[in-house]
Amino acid sequence: MSSDSYGVVMDDDAVTEYLESKGVGTLSFGNETGGYGIPMSFGYDRVEERIIFQLSFGEESLKAEYIEEGNQVTLSAYDWESVDDWQSVVVRGTLHEIPVAENSRPAGIFAAFSKIASPEVFQEPLKDLDFEWYDLRIDDVHGRRAVDAENEE
């Protein structure tokens, strides 16, 4: 791990452990006209190095519009207790729908590692939503945390 004034760079193992334990973050979409970010539950697949989402879509889903464009997305996850106690991971990549025939393993990963959002977060009745499995195929990932004052890395 290397250090600078913005904390310590997390190594790959620390990033993996963090993503497996976090289970919730902000998924952000963007294009030339603007952006859209939403809190999202996720599960990290250590074996295939991807992030699993169960996305919901209503009749007029802005999220669906951004996904159809196929642009890169960013997932940000962080914990902040104080200026001396924080960590964050930022993941960039592309979202891909997981075929129904292949969603058993991703569903298990999601169930094991995500922090499930309450149904009250949905603006439409659950019966009016379509749920689909997606994975974020990682292009790059960066993690940082506060410098450990005791070990001064």
Coordinates of C-alpha atoms in Angstrom, one line a residue:
M1 CA 0.0 0.0 0.0
S2 CA 1.3 3.5 -0.8
S3 CA 0.4 6.7 1.0
D4 CA -0.1 10.3 0.1
S5 CA -2.0 13.2 1.5
Y6 CA -5.3 11.6 0.4
G7 CA -4.8 8.4 2.5
V8 CA -3.4 5.0 1.7
V9 CA -4.0 3.1 -1.6
M10 CA -5.7 -0.2 -0.7
D11 CA -4.1 -3.4 -2.2
D12 CA -6.2 -5.8 -4.3
D13 CA -7.0 -8.1 -1.3
A14 CA -8.2 -5.1 0.8
V15 CA -10.4 -3.9 -2.0
T16 CA -11.9 -7.4 -2.5
E17 CA -12.6 -7.8 1.2
Y18 CA -14.2 -4.4 1.3
L19 CA -16.4 -5.0 -1.7
E20 CA -17.5 -8.4 -0.3
S21 CA -18.4 -6.9 3.1
K22 CA -20.0 -3.6 2.0
G23 CA -23.0 -4.7 -0.1
V24 CA -24.3 -1.3 -0.8
G25 CA -23.1 1.8 -2.7
T26 CA -24.0 4.4 -5.3
L27 CA -24.3 3.3 -8.9
S28 CA -23.8 6.2 -11.3
F29 CA -24.7 6.5 -15.0
G30 CA -23.8 9.3 -17.3
N31 CA -23.9 10.6 -20.9
E32 CA -23.2 13.8 -22.7
T33 CA -26.4 15.4 -21.4
G34 CA -26.1 14.5 -17.7
G35 CA -25.9 11.9 -15.1
Y36 CA -27.9 9.8 -12.7
G37 CA -26.8 8.1 -9.4
I38 CA -28.8 5.8 -7.2
P39 CA -28.2 3.9 -4.0
M40 CA -27.9 0.2 -4.9
S41 CA -27.4 -3.1 -3.2
F42 CA -24.7 -5.4 -4.7
G43 CA -22.8 -8.6 -4.2
Y44 CA -19.2 -9.0 -5.2
D45 CA -18.2 -12.1 -7.1
R46 CA -14.6 -12.8 -6.1
V47 CA -14.2 -15.7 -8.6
E48 CA -15.3 -13.8 -11.7
E49 CA -14.2 -10.4 -10.4
R50 CA -17.6 -8.7 -11.1
I51 CA -20.3 -7.0 -9.2
I52 CA -23.8 -8.4 -9.2
F53 CA -27.0 -6.3 -9.1
Q54 CA -30.7 -7.1 -9.1
L55 CA -32.1 -4.1 -10.8
S56 CA -35.7 -3.1 -10.8
F57 CA -37.4 -1.3 -13.7
G58 CA -40.7 0.5 -13.8
E59 CA -42.7 1.6 -16.8
E60 CA -40.7 4.9 -17.3
S61 CA -37.3 3.8 -15.9
L62 CA -34.6 6.4 -16.2
K63 CA -32.1 3.6 -15.2
A64 CA -33.2 1.5 -18.2
E65 CA -32.6 4.4 -20.5
Y66 CA -29.0 4.8 -19.3
I67 CA -28.4 1.1 -19.5
E68 CA -29.6 0.9 -23.1
E69 CA -27.0 3.5 -24.0
G70 CA -24.3 1.1 -22.9
N71 CA -22.0 3.7 -21.4
Q72 CA -19.6 3.1 -18.6
V73 CA -21.0 3.2 -15.0
T74 CA -19.3 3.9 -11.7
L75 CA -20.0 2.2 -8.4
S76 CA -18.8 4.1 -5.3
A77 CA -18.9 2.6 -1.8
Y78 CA -17.5 4.2 1.3
D79 CA -17.5 4.3 5.1
W80 CA -16.6 7.5 6.9
E81 CA -16.4 7.8 10.7
S82 CA -13.9 10.7 10.9
V83 CA -11.0 12.3 9.1
D84 CA -8.8 9.5 10.5
D85 CA -11.2 6.6 10.0
W86 CA -12.5 6.2 6.5
Q87 CA -12.3 4.0 3.4
S88 CA -13.7 4.1 -0.1
V89 CA -13.7 2.0 -3.3
V90 CA -14.6 3.3 -6.8
V91 CA -15.3 0.8 -9.6
R92 CA -15.7 1.6 -13.3
G93 CA -17.0 -0.7 -15.9
T94 CA -20.0 -1.7 -18.0
L95 CA -23.3 -3.3 -17.1
H96 CA -24.5 -6.5 -18.8
E97 CA -27.7 -8.3 -18.3
I98 CA -27.3 -11.8 -17.0
P99 CA -29.4 -14.4 -19.0
V100 CA -32.1 -16.0 -16.9
A101 CA -30.5 -19.5 -17.5
E102 CA -27.3 -18.2 -15.8
N103 CA -28.6 -16.3 -12.9
S104 CA -28.6 -18.9 -10.2
R105 CA -25.0 -18.3 -9.1
P106 CA -25.2 -14.5 -9.3
A107 CA -28.4 -14.7 -7.2
G108 CA -26.6 -16.7 -4.5
I109 CA -23.7 -14.2 -4.5
F110 CA -26.1 -11.3 -4.2
A111 CA -28.0 -13.0 -1.4
A112 CA -24.8 -13.7 0.5
F113 CA -23.1 -10.3 0.2
S114 CA -25.6 -7.5 -0.5
K115 CA -27.3 -5.3 2.0
I116 CA -30.9 -5.5 0.7
A117 CA -32.8 -2.2 0.3
S118 CA -36.2 -2.0 1.9
P119 CA -39.2 -2.3 -0.5
E120 CA -40.2 1.2 0.6
V121 CA -37.4 2.7 -1.6
F122 CA -39.4 1.8 -4.7
Q123 CA -41.6 4.6 -6.0
E124 CA -44.0 2.1 -7.7
P125 CA -45.8 -1.0 -6.2
L126 CA -43.5 -4.1 -6.4
K127 CA -46.1 -5.8 -8.6
D128 CA -45.5 -3.1 -11.3
L129 CA -41.7 -3.6 -11.3
D130 CA -39.6 -5.9 -13.4
F131 CA -36.5 -7.3 -11.7
E132 CA -33.5 -8.4 -13.7
W133 CA -29.9 -9.6 -12.9
Y134 CA -27.0 -7.5 -14.1
D135 CA -23.2 -7.7 -13.6
L136 CA -20.8 -4.9 -13.7
R137 CA -17.7 -6.0 -15.6
I138 CA -14.9 -4.2 -14.0
D139 CA -12.5 -2.1 -16.1
D140 CA -10.7 -0.5 -13.2
V141 CA -11.1 -0.3 -9.4
H142 CA -9.4 1.9 -6.9
G143 CA -9.6 1.8 -3.1
R144 CA -8.3 4.2 -0.5
R145 CA -8.4 4.4 3.3
A146 CA -7.2 6.7 6.0
V147 CA -3.6 6.4 7.1
D148 CA -3.4 4.1 10.1
A149 CA -2.1 6.5 12.7
E150 CA -0.6 3.6 14.8
N151 CA 1.4 2.1 11.9
E152 CA 2.0 5.3 9.9
E153 CA 2.1 3.6 6.5

